[in-house]
Coordinates of C-alpha atoms in Angstrom, one line a residue:
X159 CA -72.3 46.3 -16.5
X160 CA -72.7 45.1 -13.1
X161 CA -76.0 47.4 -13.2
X162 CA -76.9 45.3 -16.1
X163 CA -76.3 42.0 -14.3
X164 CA -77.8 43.0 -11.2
X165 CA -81.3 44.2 -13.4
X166 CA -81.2 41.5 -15.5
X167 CA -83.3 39.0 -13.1
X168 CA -85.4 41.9 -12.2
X169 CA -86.2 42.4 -15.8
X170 CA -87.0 38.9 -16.7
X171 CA -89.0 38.5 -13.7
X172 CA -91.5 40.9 -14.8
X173 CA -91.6 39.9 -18.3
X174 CA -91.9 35.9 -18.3
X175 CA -95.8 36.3 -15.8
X176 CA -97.3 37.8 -19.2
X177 CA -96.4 35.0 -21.0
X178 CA -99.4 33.1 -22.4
X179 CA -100.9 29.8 -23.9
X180 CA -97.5 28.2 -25.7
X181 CA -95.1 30.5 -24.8
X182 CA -95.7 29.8 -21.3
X183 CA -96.0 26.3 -22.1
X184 CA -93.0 26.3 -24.1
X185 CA -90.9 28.1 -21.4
X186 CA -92.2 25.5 -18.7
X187 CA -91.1 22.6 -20.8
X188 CA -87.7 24.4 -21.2
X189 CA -87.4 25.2 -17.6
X190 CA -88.4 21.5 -16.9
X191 CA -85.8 20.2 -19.0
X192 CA -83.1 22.4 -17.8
X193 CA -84.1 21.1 -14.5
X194 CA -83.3 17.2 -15.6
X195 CA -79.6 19.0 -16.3
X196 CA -79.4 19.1 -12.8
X197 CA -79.8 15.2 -12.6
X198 CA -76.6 12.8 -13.2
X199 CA -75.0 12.2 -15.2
X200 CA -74.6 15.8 -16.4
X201 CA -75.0 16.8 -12.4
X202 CA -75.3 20.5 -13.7
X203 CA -76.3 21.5 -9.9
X204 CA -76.3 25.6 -11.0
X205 CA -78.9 24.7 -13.0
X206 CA -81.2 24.2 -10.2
X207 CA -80.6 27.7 -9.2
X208 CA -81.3 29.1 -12.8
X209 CA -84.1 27.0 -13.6
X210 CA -86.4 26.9 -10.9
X211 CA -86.8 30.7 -10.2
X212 CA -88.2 30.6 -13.5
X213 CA -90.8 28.2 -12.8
X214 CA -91.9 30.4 -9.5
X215 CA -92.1 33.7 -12.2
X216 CA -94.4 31.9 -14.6
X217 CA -96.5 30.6 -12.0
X218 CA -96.6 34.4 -11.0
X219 CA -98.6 34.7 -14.1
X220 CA -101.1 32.1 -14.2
X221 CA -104.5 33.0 -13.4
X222 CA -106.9 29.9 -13.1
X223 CA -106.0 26.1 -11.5
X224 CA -106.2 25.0 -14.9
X225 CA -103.7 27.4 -16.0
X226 CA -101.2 26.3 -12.8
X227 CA -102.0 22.7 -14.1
X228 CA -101.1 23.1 -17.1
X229 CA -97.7 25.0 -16.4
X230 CA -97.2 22.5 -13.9
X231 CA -97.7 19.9 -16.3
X232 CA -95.8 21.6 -19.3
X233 CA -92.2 21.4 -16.4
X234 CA -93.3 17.9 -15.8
X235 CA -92.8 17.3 -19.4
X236 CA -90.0 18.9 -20.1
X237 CA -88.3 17.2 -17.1
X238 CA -89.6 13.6 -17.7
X239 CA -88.9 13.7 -21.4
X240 CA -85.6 14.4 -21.1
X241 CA -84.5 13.0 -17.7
X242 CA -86.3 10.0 -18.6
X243 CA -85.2 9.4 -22.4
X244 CA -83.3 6.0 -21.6
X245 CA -87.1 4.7 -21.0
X246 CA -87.2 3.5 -24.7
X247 CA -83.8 1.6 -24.8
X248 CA -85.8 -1.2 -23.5
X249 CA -87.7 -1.5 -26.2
X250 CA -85.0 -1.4 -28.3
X251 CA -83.4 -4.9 -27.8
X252 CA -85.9 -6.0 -30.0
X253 CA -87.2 -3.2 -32.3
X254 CA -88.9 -5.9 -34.9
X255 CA -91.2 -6.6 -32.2
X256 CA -91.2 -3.9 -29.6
X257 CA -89.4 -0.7 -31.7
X258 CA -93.3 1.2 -32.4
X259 CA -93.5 1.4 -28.5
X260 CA -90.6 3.1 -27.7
X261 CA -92.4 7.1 -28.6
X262 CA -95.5 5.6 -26.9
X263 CA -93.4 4.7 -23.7
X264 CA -91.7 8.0 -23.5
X265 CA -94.5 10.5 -24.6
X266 CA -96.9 8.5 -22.2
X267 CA -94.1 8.0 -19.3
X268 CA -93.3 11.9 -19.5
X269 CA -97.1 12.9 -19.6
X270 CA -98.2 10.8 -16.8
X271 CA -95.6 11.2 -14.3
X272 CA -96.4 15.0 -15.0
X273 CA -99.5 15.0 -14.2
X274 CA -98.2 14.6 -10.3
X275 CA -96.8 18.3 -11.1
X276 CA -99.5 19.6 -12.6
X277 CA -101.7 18.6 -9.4
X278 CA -98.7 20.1 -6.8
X279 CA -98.9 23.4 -9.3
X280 CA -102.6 23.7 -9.1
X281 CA -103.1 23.0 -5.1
X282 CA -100.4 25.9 -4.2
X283 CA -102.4 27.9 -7.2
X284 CA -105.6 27.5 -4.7
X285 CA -103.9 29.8 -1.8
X286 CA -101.0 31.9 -4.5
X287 CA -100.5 35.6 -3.3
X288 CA -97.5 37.8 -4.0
X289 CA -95.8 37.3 -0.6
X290 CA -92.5 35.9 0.2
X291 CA -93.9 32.5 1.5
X292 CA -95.4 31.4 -2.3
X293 CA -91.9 30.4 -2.7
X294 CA -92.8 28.0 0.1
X295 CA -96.5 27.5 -0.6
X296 CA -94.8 25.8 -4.3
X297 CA -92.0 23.7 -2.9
X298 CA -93.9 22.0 -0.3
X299 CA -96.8 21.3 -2.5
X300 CA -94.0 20.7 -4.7
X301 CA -92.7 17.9 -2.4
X302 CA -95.8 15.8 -1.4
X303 CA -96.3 14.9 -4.8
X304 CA -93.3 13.8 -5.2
X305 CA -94.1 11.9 -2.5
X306 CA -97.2 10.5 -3.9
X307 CA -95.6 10.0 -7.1
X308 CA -93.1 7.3 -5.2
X309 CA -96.3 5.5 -3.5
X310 CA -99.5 6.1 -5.9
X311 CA -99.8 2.5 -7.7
X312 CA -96.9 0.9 -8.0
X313 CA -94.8 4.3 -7.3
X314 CA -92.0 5.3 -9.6
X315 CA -89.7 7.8 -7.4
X316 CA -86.9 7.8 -9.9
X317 CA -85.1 11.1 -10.5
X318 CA -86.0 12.7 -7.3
X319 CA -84.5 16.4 -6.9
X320 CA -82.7 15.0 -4.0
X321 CA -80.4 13.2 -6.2
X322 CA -78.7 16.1 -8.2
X323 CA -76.4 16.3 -4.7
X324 CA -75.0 12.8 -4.9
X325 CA -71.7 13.7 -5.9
X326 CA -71.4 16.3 -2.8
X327 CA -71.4 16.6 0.7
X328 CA -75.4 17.9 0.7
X329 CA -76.1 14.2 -0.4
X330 CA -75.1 13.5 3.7
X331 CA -78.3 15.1 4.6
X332 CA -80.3 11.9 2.9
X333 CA -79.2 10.4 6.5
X334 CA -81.8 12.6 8.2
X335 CA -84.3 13.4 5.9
X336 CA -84.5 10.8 3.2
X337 CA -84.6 11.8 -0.4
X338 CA -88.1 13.5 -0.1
X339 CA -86.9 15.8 2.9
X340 CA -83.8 17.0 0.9
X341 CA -86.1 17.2 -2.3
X342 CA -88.2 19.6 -0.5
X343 CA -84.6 21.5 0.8
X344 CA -83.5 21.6 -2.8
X345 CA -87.0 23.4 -4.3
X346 CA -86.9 25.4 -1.1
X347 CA -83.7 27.0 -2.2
X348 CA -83.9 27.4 -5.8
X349 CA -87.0 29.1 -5.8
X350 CA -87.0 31.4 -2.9
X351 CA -84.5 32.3 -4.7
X352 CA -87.1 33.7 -7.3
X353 CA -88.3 36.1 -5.2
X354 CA -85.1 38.7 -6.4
X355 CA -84.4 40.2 -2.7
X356 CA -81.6 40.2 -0.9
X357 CA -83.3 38.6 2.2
X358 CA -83.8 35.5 -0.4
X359 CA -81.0 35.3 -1.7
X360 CA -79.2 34.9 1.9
X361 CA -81.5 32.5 3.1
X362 CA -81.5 30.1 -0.1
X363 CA -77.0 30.7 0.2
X364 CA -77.6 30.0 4.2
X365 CA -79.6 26.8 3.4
X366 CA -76.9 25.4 1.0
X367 CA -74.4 26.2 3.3
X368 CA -76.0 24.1 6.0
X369 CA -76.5 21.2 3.8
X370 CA -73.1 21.3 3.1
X371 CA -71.8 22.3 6.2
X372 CA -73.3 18.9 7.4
X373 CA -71.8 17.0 4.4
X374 CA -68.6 17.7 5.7
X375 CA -69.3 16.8 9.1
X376 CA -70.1 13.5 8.3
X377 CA -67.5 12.8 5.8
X378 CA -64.7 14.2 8.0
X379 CA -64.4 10.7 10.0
X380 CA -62.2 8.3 8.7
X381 CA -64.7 5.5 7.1
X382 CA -65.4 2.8 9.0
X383 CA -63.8 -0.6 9.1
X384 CA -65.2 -4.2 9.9
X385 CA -64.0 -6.2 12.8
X386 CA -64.0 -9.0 10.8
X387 CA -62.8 -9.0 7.3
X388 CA -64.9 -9.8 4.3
X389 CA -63.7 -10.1 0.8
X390 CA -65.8 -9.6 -1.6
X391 CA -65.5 -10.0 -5.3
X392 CA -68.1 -8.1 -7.6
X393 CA -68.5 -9.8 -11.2
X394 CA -69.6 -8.0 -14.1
X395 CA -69.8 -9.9 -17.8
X396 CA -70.8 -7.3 -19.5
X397 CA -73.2 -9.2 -22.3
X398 CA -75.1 -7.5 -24.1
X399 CA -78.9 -8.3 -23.6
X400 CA -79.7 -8.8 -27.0
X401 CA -77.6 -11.7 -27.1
X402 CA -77.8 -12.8 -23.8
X403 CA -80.7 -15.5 -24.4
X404 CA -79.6 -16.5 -28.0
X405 CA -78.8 -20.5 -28.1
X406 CA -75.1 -21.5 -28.1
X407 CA -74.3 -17.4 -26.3
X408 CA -76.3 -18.5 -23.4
X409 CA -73.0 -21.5 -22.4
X410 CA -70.3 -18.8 -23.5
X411 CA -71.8 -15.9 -20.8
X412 CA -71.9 -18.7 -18.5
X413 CA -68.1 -19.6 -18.9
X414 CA -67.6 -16.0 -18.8
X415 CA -69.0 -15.8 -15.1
X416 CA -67.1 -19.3 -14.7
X417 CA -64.0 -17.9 -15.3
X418 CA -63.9 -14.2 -13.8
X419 CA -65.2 -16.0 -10.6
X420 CA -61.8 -18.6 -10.5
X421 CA -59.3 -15.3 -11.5
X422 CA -57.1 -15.7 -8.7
X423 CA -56.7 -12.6 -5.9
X424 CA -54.7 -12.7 -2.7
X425 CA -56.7 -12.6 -0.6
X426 CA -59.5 -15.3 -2.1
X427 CA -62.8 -13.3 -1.8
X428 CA -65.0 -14.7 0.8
X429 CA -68.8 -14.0 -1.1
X430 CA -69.0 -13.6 -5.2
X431 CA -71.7 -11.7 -6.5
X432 CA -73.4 -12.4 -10.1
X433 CA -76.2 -9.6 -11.5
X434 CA -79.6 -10.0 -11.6
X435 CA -80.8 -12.9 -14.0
X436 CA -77.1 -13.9 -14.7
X437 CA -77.4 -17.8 -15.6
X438 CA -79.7 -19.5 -18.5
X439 CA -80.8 -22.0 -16.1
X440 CA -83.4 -22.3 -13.5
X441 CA -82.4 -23.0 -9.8
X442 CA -82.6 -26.5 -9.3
X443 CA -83.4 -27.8 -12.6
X444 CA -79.8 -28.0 -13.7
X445 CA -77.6 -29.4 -10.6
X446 CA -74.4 -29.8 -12.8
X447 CA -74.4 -26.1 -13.6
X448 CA -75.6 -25.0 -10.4
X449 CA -72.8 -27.4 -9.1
X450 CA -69.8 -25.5 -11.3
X451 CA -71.1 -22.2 -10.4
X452 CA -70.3 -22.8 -7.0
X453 CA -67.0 -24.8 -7.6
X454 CA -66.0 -21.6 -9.7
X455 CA -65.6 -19.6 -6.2
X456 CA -63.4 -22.1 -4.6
X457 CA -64.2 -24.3 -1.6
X458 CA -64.1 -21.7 0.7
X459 CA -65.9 -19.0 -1.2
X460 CA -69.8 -18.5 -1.1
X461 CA -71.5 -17.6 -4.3
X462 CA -74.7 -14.7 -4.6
X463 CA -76.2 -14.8 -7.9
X464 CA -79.1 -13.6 -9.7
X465 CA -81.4 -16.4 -11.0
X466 CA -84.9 -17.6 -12.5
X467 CA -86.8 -20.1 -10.5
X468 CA -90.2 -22.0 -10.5
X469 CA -92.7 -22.8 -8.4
X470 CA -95.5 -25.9 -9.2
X471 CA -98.9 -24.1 -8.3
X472 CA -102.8 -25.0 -9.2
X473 CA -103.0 -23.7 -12.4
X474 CA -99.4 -23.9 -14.0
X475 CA -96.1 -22.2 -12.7
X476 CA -95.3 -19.5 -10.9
X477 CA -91.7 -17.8 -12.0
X478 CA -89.4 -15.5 -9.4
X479 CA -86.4 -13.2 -10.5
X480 CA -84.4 -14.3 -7.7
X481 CA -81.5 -13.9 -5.6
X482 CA -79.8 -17.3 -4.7
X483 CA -77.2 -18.3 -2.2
X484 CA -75.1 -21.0 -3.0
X485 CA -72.6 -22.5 -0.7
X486 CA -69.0 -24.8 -1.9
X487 CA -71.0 -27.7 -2.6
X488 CA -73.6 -26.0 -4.7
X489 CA -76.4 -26.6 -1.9
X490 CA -78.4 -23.5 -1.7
X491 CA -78.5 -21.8 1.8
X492 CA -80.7 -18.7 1.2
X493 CA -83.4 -17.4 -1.5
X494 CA -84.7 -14.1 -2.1
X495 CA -87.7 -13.5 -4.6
X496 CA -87.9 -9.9 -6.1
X497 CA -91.1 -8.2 -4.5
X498 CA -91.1 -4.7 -6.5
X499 CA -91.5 -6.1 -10.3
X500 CA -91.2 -3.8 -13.0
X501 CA -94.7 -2.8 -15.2
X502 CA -95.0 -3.8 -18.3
X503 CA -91.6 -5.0 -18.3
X504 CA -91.5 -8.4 -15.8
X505 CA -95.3 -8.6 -15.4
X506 CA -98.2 -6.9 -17.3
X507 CA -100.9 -4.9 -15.1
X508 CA -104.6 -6.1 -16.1
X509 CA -102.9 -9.0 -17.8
X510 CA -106.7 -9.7 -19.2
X511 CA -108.0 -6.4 -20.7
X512 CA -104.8 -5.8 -22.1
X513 CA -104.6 -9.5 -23.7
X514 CA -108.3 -8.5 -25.2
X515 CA -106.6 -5.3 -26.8
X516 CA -105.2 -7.4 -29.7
X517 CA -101.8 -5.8 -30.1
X518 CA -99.5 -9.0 -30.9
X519 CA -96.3 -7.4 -28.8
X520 CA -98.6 -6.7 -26.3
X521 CA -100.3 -10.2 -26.4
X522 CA -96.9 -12.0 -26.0
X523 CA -95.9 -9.9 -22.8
X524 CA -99.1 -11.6 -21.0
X525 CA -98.3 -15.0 -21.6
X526 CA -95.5 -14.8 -19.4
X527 CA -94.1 -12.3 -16.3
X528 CA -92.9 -13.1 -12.8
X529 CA -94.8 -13.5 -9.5
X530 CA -93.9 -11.2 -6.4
X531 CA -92.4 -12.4 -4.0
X532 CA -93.7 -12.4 -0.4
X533 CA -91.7 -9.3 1.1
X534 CA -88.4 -8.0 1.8
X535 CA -86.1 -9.0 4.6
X536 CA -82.8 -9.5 5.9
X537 CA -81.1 -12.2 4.2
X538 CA -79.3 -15.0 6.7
X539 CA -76.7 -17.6 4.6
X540 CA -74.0 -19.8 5.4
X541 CA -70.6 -18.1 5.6
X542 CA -71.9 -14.2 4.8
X543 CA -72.8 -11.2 6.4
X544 CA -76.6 -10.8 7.1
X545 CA -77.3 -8.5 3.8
X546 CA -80.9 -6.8 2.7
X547 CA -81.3 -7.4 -1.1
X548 CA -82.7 -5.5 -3.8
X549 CA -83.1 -6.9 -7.2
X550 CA -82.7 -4.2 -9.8
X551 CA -85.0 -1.3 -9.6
X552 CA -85.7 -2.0 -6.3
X553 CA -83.0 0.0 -4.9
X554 CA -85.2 3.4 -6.2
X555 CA -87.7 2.3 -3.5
X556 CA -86.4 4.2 -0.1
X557 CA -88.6 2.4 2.3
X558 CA -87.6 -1.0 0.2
X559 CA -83.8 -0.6 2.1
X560 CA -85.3 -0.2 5.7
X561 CA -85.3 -3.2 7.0
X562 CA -87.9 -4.2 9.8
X563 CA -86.3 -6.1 12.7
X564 CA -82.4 -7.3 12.5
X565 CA -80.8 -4.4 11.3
X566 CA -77.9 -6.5 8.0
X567 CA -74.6 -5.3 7.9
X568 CA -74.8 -4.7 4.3
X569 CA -77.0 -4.0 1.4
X570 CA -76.6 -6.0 -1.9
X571 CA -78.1 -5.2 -5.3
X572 CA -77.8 -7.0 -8.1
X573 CA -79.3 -5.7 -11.5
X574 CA -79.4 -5.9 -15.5
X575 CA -78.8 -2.4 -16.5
X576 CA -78.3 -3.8 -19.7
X577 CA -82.1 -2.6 -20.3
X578 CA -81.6 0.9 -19.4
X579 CA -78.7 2.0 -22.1
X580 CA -75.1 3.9 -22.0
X581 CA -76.1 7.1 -22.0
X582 CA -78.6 8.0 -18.5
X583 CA -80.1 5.6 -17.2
X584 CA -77.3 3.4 -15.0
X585 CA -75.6 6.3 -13.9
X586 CA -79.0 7.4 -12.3
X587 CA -80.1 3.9 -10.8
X588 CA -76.3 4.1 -9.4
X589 CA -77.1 7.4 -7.9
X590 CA -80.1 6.3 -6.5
X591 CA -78.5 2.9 -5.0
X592 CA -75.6 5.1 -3.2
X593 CA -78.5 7.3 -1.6
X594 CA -79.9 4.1 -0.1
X595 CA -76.5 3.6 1.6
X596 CA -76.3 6.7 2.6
X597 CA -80.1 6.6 4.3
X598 CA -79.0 3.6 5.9
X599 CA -75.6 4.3 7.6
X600 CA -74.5 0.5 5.5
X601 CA -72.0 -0.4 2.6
X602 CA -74.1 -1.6 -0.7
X603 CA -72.6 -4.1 -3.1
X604 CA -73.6 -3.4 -6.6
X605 CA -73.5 -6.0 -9.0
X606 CA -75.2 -5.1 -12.9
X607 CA -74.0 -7.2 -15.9
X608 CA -72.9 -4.6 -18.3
X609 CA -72.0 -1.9 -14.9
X610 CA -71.8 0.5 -13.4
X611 CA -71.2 -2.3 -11.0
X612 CA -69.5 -0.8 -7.2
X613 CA -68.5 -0.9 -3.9
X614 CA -70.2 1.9 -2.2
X615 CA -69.3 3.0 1.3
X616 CA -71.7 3.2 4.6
X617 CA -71.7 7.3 3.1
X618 CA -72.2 6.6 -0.4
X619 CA -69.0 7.1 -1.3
X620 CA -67.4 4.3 -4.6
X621 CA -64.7 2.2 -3.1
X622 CA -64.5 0.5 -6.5
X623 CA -66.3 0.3 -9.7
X624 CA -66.1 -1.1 -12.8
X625 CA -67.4 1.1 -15.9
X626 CA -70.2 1.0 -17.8
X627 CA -69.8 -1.4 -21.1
X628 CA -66.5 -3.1 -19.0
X629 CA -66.3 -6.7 -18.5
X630 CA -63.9 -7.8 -15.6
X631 CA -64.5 -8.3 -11.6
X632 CA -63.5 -5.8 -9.1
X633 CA -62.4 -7.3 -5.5
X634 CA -62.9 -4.9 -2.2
X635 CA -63.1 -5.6 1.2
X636 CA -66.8 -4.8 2.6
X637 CA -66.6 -2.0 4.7
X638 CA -67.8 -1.3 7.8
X639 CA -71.1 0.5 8.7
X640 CA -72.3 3.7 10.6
X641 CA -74.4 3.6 13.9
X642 CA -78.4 3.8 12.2
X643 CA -79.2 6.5 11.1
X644 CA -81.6 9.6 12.0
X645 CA -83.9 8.3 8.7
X646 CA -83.2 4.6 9.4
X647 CA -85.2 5.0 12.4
X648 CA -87.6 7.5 11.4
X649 CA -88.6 6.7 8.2
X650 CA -90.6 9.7 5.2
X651 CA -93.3 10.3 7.9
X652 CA -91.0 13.3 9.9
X653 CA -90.3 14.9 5.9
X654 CA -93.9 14.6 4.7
X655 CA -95.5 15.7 8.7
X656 CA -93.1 18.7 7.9
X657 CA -93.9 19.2 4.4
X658 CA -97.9 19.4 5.3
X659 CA -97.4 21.5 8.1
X660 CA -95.3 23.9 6.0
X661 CA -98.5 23.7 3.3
X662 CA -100.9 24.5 5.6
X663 CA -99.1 27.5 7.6
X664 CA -98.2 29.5 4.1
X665 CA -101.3 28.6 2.8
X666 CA -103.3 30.2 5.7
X667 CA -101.4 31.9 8.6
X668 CA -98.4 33.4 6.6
X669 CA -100.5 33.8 3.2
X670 CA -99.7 37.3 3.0
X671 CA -96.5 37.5 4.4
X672 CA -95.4 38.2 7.7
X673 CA -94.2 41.6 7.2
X674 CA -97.3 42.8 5.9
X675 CA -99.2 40.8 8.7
X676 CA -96.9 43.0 11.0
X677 CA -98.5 46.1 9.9
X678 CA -102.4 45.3 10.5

């Protein structure tokens, strides 16, 4: 038997390189989607180690670039589609209207984004050879478009390999590498462990260890605590987004946020946070509302909350998805306008050729949509902690958490995940938003109308939380924060220097292998 086992890699490395046209494409999609196991909520981290040493053996077989691309872009699939599923829920709040887009949005959203692969797959095809360091040729090519992916037009970085360790102590090493350094770790040690050897399988168990090793460095202190206190009370209504708008819901939901604000505590909280978009009225236009809201914290509290607001401009108005700060008496001491707005979802891209396409549902997304704001920034308000906010999807920006200048003493986002489902999709935007704490060295506040709304330590760990589909508040006391971190100050550019150095070297000087190089 253990003969068996220990030939049984062997065997099916040798056998899945002659696979051709659909089978290979057919295994590639299944290794893909095995790979988006890995990915929370499932977290099936041994499925890293299963699936990806697959991927290296049928790229073993592949004999043109357009064969690599197409295996590259066949895992891309299978990874997107189903890591990515939760994609049509949006369209879903309103299927009358919106229900035909929802196979267009995933079948297009998995196809595009794995394109990125198929390009990584085709590059490391250009300088492929049978020697140890493919393994590394793959996962840094691998890497940089994953990179790209984040940054190439708007950028859409979500369900980064990095994340699968969230839940562990390798998730510590985000502090020095960022999510695309540890991305890179990750493919690193799944497939080297492809090659089958011994040597392989040591170093991929060494590099584990490491991570983890680290992990447990790092989360051996005890966590830090503020100097000066700060309560904070997280509030989470839990409406449901297709009612959220209707006439005569939109005054309940707002007595909802009314009245989980006033619960009483002991201790008070000091700052009250509201999710993204919480309130049917516009900031300003309603003072009596805008008034209560604030009165609903106490005269000593300090009220956060997620808001529409207008602009006058030449030419008509100019809407924001904003943050608000609102102090006892209702004035408002801070304002942050979203900067990152979602496609097709809070603005259309070429809002004029796609108006000339015709499509009704389409037409009545450009006749409306929200302006960017100006830039992100450290937030100063009356009576809270400097704070760096991130409205919604935001938080799966990394560089959108670095703040320039005065470093906050806390992150805050606030979101709607509402949009994204019950089943995927908030438990991965909360995995991403604890990795931007962890980058950072700071707490994050997380405040999302129907959850999973949190408290997240400085190392990404939950304080508190409220469920997904609960409707309540949770109070914690902010907690403290870490000296900056090694990626705070650095930023991607030390990971992706790395990851093209690493390129270039097994794609030239150790292309054959350095053992074999030995014996020249």
């Amino acid at each position: 038997m253990q003969r068996l086992l220990a030939r049984a890699p062997r065997d099916i490395a040798r056998s899945l390189p002659a696979l051709r046209g659909w089978r290979r494409m057919a295994a590639g999609m299944l290794a893909g989607a095995g790979l988006a196991g890995a990915q929370p909520p499932l977290s099936w981290i041994p499925l890293i180690f299963l699936t990806l040493p697959i991927v290296l053996w049928l790229m073993d077989g592949t004999r043109r670039a357009m064969g690599a691309f197409g295996l590259g872009w066949s895992v891309g699939v299978g990874f997107f589609g189903a890591g990515l599923f939760w994609i049509v829920e949006p369209f879903m709040v309103e299927p009358e209207v919106f229900g035909w887009l929802a196979p267009v949005a995933l079948i297009g959203m998995a196809g595009g984004m794995a394109l990125f692969w198929g390009a990584a797959f085709a590059a490391a095809h250009r300088f492929w050879h049978r020697g140890w360091s493919r393994a590394i040729l793959l996962a840094a090519a691998w890497s940089l478009i994953e990179f790209a992916r984040g940054h190439v037009l708007t950028g859409f970085p979500w369900a980064l390999q990095a994340y699968a360790w969230i839940d562990t102590p390798i998730a510590q090493v985000l502090a020095l590498t960022g999510p695309y350094g540890l991305t890179f770790l990750t493919l690193c040690a799944g497939l080297v462990l492809g090659l089958a050897r011994p040597p392989a399988i040591v170093a991929a168990g060494l590099l584990v260890a490491a991570g983890w090793g680290f992990g447990a460095w790092r989360l051996s202190p005890p966590a830090p605590v503020r100097a000066d206190p700060v309560q904070v009370r997280i509030v989470q209504p839990n409406m449901p987004q297709n009612e959220k708008w209707l006439p005569g819901r939109e005054q309940a939901f707002f007595r909802r946020h009314l009245a989980l604000s006033a619960a009483p505590a002991d201790p008070m909280p000091d700052v009250t946070i509201w999710s993204e978009t919480a309130v049917a009225f516009v900031l300003d236009n309603d003072p009596a509302a805008q008034a209560a809201a604030a009165a609903s914290v106490g005269p000593d509290g300090h009220l956060l909350l997620g808001i529409r607001r207008a602009e006058s401009r030449a030419g008509g108005w100019a809407w924001f998805n904003a943050l608000a700060a609102l102090g006892p008496d209702g004035a408002v001491g801070a304002v942050y306008d979203k900067v990152r707005l979602v496609p097709f979802g809070e603005y259309i891209p070429l809002k004029g050729l796609t108006a000339r396409l015709g499509i009704p549902a389409l037409t009545t997304l450009t006749r409306g949509g929200f302006t960017p704001g100006p830039g992100s920034r450290v937030v100063s308000a009356p009576g809270v902690p400097p704070f760096l906010p991130l409205i919604c999807y935001e938080a799966i920006f990394p560089e959108a958490a670095r703040a320039r200048g005065e470093r906050p003493e806390w992150l805050i986002q606030v979101t709607n995940d509402a949009w994204f489902g019950e089943i995927s999709g908030p438990y991965q935007h909360l995995a991403q938003a604890r990795a931007r704490a962890i980058e950072q060295g700071l707490p994050l506040a997380r405040a999302a109308n129907t959850g999973i709304s949190a408290m997240v330590g400085p190392r990404g760990e939950i304080v508190a939380e409220l469920g997904l589909g609960e409707q309540g508040y949770l109070d914690a006391p902010l907690p403290g924060t870490f000296p900056k971190t090694t990626y705070a100050r650095t930023g991607d550019g030390p990971s992706v220097l790395l990851m093209v150095s690493i390129f270039v070297l097994t794609a030239t000087v150790f292309r054959d292998g350095i053992l074999k190089s030995r014996h020249r």
